[in-house]
Short mmCIF file of C-alpha atoms in Angstrom, two decimals:
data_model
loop_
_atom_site.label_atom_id
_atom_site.label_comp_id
_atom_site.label_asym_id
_atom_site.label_seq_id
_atom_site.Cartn_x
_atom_site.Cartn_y
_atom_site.Cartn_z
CA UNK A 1 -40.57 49.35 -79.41
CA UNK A 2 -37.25 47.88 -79.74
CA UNK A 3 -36.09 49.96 -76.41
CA UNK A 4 -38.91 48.31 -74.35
CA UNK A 5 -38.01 44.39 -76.10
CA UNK A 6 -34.92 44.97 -74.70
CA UNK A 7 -35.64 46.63 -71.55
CA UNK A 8 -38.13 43.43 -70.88
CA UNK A 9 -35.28 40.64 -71.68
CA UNK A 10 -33.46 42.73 -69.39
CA UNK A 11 -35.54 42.43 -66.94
CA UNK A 12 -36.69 38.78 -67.42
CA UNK A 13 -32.19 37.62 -67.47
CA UNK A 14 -32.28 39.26 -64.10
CA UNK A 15 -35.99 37.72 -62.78
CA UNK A 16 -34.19 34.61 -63.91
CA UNK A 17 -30.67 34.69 -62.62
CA UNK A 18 -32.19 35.70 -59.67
CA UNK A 19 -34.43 32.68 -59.56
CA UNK A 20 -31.82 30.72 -59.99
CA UNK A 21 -30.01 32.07 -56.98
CA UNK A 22 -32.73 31.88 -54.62
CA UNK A 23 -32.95 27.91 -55.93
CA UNK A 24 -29.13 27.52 -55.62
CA UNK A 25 -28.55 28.86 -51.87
CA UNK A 26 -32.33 27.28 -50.65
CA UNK A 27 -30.69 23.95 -52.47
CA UNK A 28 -27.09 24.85 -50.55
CA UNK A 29 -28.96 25.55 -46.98
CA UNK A 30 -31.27 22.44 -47.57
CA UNK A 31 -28.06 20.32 -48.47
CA UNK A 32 -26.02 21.68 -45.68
CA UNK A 33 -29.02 21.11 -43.32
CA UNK A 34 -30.07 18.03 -44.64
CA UNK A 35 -33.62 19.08 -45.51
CA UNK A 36 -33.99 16.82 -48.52
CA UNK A 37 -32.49 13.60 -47.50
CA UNK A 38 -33.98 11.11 -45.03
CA UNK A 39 -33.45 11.69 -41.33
CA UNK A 40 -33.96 9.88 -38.02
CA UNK A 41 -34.32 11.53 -34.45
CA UNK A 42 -32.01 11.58 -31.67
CA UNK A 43 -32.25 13.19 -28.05
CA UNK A 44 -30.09 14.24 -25.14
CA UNK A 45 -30.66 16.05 -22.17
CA UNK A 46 -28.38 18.90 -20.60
CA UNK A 47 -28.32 20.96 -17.49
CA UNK A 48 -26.79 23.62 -19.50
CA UNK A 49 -26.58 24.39 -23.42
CA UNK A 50 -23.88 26.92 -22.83
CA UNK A 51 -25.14 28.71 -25.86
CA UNK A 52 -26.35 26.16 -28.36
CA UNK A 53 -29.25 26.75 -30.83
CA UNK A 54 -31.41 25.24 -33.14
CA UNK A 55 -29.61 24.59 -36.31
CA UNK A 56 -26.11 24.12 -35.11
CA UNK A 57 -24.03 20.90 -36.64
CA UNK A 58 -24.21 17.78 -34.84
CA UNK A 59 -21.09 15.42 -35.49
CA UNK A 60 -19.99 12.07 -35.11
CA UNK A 61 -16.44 11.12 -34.71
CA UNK A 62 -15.60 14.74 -36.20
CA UNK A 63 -18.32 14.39 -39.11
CA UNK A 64 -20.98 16.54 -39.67
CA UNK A 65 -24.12 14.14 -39.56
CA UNK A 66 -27.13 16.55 -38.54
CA UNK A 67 -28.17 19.62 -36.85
CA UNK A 68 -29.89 20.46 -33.98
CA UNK A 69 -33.94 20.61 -34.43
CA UNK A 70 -34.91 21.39 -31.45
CA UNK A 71 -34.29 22.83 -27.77
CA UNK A 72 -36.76 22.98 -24.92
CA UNK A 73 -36.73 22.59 -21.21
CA UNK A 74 -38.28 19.61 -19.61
CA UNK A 75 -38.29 20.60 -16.19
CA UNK A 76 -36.13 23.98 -14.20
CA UNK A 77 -32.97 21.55 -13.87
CA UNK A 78 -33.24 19.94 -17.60
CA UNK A 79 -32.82 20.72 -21.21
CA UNK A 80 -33.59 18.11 -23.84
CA UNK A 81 -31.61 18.42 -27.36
CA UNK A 82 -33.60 16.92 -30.13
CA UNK A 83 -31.27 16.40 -33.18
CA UNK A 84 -31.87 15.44 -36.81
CA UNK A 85 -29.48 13.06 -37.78
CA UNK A 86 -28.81 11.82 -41.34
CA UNK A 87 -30.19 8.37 -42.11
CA UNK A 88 -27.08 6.37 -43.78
CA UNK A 89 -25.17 7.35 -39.80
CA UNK A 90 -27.47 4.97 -38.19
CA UNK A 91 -25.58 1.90 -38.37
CA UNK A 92 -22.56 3.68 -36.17
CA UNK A 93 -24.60 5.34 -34.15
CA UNK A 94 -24.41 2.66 -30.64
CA UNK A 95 -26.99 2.89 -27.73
CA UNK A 96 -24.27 3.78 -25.54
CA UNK A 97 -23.42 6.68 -27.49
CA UNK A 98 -22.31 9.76 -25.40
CA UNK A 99 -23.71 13.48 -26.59
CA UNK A 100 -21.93 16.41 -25.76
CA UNK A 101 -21.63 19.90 -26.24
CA UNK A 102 -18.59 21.34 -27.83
CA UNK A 103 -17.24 24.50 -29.73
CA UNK A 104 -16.57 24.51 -33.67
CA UNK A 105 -12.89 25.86 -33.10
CA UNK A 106 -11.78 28.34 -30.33
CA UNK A 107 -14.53 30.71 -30.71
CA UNK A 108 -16.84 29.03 -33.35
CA UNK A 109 -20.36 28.31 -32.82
CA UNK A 110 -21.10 25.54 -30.61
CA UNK A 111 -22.31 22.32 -31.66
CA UNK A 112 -22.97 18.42 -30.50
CA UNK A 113 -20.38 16.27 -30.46
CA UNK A 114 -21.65 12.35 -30.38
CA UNK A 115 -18.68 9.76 -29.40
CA UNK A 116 -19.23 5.81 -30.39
CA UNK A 117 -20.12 3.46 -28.18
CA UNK A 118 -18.98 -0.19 -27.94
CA UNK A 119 -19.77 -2.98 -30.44
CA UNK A 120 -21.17 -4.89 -27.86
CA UNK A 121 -24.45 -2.25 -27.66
CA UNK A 122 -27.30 -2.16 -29.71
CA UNK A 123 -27.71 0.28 -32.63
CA UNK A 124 -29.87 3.45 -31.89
CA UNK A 125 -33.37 3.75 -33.61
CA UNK A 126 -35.14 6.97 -34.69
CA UNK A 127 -36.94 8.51 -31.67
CA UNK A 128 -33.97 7.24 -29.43
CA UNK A 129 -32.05 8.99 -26.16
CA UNK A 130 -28.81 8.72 -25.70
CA UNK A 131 -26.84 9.43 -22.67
CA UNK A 132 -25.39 12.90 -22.07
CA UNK A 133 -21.93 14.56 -20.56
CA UNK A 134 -21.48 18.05 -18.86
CA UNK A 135 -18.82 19.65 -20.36
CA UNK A 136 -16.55 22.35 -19.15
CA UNK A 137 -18.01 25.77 -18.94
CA UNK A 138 -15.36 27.91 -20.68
CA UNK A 139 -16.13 31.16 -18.30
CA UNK A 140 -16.05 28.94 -15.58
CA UNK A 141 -12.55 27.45 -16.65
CA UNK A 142 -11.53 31.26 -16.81
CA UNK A 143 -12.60 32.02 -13.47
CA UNK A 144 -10.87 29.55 -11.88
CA UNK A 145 -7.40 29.83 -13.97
CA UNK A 146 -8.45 33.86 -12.56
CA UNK A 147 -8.23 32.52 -9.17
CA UNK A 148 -5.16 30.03 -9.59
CA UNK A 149 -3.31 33.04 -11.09
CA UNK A 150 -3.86 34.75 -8.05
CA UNK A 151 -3.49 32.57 -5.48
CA UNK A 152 -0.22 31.74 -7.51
CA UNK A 153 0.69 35.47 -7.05
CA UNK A 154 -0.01 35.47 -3.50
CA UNK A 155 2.42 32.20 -3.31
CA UNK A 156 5.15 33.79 -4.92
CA UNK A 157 5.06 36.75 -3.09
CA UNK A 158 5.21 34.61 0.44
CA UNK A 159 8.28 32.80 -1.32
CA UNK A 160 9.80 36.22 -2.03
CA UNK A 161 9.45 37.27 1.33
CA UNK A 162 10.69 34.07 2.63
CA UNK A 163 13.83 34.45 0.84
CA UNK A 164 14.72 37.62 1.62
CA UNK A 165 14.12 36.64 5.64
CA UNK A 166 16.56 33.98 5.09
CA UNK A 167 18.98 36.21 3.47
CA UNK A 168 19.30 39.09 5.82
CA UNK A 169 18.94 36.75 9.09
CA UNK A 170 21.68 34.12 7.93
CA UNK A 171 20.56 31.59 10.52
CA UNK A 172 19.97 27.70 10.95
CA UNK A 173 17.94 27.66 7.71
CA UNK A 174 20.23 29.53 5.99
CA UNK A 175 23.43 27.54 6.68
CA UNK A 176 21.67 24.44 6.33
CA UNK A 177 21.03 25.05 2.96
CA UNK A 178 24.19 27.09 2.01
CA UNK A 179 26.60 24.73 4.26
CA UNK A 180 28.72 22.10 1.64
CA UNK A 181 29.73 20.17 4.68
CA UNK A 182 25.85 19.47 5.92
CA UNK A 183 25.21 18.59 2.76
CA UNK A 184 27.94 16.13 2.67
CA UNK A 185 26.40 14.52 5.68
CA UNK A 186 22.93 14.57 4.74
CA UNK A 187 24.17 12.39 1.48
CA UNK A 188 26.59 10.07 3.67
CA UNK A 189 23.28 9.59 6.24
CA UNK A 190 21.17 8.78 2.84
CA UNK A 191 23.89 6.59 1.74
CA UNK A 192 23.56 4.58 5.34
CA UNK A 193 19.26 5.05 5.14
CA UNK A 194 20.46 2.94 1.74
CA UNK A 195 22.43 0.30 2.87
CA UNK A 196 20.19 -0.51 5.84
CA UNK A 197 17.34 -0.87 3.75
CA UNK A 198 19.04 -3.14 1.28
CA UNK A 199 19.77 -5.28 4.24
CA UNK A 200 16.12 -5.33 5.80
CA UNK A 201 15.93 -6.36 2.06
CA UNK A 202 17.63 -9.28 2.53
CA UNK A 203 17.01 -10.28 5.95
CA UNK A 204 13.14 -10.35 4.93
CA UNK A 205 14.22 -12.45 1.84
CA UNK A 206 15.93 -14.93 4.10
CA UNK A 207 13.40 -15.29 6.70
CA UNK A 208 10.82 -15.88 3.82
CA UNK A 209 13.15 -18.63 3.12
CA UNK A 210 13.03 -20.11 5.72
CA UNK A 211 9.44 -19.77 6.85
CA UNK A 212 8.76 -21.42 2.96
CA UNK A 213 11.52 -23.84 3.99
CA UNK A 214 9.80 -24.67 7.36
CA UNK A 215 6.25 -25.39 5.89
CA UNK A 216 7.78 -27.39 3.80
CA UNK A 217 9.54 -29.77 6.65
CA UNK A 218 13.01 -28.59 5.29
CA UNK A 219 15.83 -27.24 7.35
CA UNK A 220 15.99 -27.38 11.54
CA UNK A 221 13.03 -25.68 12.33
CA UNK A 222 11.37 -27.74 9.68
CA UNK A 223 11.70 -30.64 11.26
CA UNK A 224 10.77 -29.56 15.06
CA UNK A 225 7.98 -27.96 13.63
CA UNK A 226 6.72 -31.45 11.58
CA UNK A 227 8.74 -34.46 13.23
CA UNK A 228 6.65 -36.02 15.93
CA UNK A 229 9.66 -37.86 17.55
CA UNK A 230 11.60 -34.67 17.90
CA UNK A 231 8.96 -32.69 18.94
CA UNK A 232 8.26 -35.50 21.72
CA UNK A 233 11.83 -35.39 22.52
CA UNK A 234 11.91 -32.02 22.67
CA UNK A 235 8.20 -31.91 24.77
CA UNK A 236 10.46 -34.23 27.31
CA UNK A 237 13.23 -32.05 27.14
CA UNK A 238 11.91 -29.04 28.57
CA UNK A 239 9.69 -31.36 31.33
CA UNK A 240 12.60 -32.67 32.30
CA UNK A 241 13.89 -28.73 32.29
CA UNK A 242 10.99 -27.78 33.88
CA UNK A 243 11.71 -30.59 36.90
CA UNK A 244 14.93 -29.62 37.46
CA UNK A 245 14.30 -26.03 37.84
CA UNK A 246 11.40 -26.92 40.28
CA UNK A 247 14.45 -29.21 42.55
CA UNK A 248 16.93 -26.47 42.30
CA UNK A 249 14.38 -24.19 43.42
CA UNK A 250 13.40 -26.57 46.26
CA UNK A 251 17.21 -27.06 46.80
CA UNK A 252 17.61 -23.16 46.93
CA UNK A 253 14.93 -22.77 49.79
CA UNK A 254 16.49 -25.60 51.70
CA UNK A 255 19.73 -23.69 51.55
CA UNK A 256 18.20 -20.74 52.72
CA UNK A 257 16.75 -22.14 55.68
CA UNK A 258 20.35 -23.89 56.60
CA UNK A 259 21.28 -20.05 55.77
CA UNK A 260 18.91 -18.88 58.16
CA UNK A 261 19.57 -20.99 60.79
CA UNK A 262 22.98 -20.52 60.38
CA UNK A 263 22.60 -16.68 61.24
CA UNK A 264 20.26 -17.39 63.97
CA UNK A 265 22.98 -19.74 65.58
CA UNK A 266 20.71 -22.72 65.41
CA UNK A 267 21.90 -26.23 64.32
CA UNK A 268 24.67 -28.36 64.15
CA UNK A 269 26.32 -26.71 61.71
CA UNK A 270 26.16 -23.25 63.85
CA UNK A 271 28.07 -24.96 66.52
CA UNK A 272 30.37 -26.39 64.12
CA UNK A 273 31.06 -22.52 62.54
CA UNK A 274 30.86 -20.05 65.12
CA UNK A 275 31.33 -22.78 68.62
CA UNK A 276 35.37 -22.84 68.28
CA UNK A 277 35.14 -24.96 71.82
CA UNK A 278 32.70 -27.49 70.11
CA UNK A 279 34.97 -27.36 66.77
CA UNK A 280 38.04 -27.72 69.10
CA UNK A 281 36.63 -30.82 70.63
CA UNK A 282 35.52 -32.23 66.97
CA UNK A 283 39.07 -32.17 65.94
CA UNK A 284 40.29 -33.95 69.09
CA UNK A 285 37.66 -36.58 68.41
CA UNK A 286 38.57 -37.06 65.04
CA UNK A 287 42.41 -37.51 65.95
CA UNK A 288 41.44 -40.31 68.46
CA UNK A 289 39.37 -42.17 65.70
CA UNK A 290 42.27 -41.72 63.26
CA UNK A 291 44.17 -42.53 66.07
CA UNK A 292 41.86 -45.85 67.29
CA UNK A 293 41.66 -46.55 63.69
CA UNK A 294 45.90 -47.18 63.16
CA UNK A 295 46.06 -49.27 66.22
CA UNK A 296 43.29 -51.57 64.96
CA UNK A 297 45.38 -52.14 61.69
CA UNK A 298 48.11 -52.87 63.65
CA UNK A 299 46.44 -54.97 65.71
CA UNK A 300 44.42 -56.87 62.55
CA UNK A 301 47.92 -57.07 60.90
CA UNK A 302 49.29 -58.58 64.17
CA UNK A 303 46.46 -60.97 64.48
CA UNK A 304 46.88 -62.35 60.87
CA UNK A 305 50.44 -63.20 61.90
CA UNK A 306 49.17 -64.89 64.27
CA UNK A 307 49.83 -68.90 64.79
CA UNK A 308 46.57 -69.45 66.06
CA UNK A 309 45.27 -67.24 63.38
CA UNK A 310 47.68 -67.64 60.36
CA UNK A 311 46.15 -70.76 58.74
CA UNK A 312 42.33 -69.31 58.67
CA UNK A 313 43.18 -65.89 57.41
CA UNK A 314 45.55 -67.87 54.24
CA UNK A 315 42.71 -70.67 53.58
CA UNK A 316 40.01 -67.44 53.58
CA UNK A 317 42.63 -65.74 51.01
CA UNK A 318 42.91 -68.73 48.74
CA UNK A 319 38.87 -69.07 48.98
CA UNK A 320 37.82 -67.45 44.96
CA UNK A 321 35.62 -64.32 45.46
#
């Protein structure tokens, strides 16, 4: 009797404590998944889950604030995410809000990661979508550091190859890069690149001076540009340029003809050049007018000593001019 009391308290501690297990981890699981407490709904759609399933954590600036209830396709190129999220989070939670999917660690279980939105949108309400981001596929990021590696490899090897060409040939390449003196030069030509460009520098600072300093009626070319006298002086200036160049050009023709008709021994001044009889008998007449010319002084000069003469020529000297 007293074996089978004890073998039934026995039994009834262990119906108990195990009771109170099943309560404590259902109360741990419904805690953790937030089956007790008030929730609102959120949704997001994907074009790839990259692994996530119902019941994974959804988080909020790094909290845990629900899980994910829900996963179903809405069409072949669309998932939709609907997530539970823990009431007393909906005050943060911004229209603008951007879901999206993430890993809990390096290799943890994936989850939903919300970011905020700005103050300036409206808080969410249960029932409401938020926007969505693709995030990077991990085996896709693989693949392509696979490739990069490679092509790397390839790169190197090319380099490798390169180098050793340059080595054994010892040509152009080679002593441009192992020649001191070259180098010299290149720095001294980099040096001059330098100085010219500091002085395009400031020959492009001084000409904005002066273009500011001409629309402003400063300086020489200030004024031409907004003096109306000057710029009427100058309009008459090159007129009167213009006319002078249009005389001398008239003047130049002339000269050519005389030119021409000098070579075609026409014209007075032919005869007077090439006709040496002609220029012979020019002289002569020019040594009888000089000639003529004397003897009429003379003769004046006699006349004015004249007695008949004498008193006219002193009264017309006296006579004011």
């Amino acid at each position: 009797m007293n074996k089978e009391i004890s073998r039934n308290v026995r039994l009834g501690a262990f119906v108990i404590a195990g009771a109170l297990l099943l309560i404590i981890g259902l109360y741990s699981i419904g805690k953790s998944k937030n089956m007790f407490g008030k929730t609102f709904s959120l949704s997001c759609e994907f074009t790839d889950v990259s692994g996530l399933s119902v019941g994974n954590n959804v988080r909020y600036s790094g909290i845990d604030v629900g899980i994910v209830d829900e996963i179903e396709f809405t069409n072949d190129s669309s998932i939709k995410v609907v997530m539970q999220i823990d009431e007393k989070f909906i005050k943060f939670i911004r229209s603008n809000s951007i879901a999206a999917i993430g890993t809990d660690g390096l290799m943890g279980n994936k989850l939903v990661n919300i970011t905020p939105g700005t103050f300036d949108a409206p808080l969410v309400e249960d029932n409401s979508k938020i926007l969505s981001m693709k995030i990077v596929n991990t085996e896709e990021m693989l693949r392509t550091l696979d490739m990069t590696n490679r092509n790397i490899l390839v790169i190197t090897g090319n380099l490798k190859e390169i180098t050793d060409n340059i080595n054994r040939s010892r040509g152009t390449l080679y002593t441009v890069l192992m020649d001191t003196s070259l180098a010299r030069s290149v720095e001294h030509t980099l040096v001059n690149i330098q100085y010219v460009s500091d002085n395009l520098v400031e020959t492009s600072q001084q000409l904005t001076d002066i273009t500011r300093e001409a629309g402003s009626g400063k300086g020489v070319l200030g004024t031409m540009l907004n003096d109306t006298t000057m710029s009427n002086e100058l309009r008459n200036a090159i007129s009167n340029v213009k006319e002078g160049s249009e005389k001398f050009s008239k003047m130049s023709a002339d000269m050519s003809e005389i030119v021409d008709q000098i070579n075609s021994g026409k014209g007075i001044v032919n005869g007077l050049i090439k006709d040496t009889a002609m220029a012979n008998d020019l002289k002569v007449s020019l040594s009888n007018i000089e000639s003529a010319s004397k003897k009429l002084d003379e003769d004046l000069e006699a006349v004015q000593h004249s007695i008949f003469f004498r008193s006219y020529f002193r009264k017309t000297k006296n006579q004011p001019k």
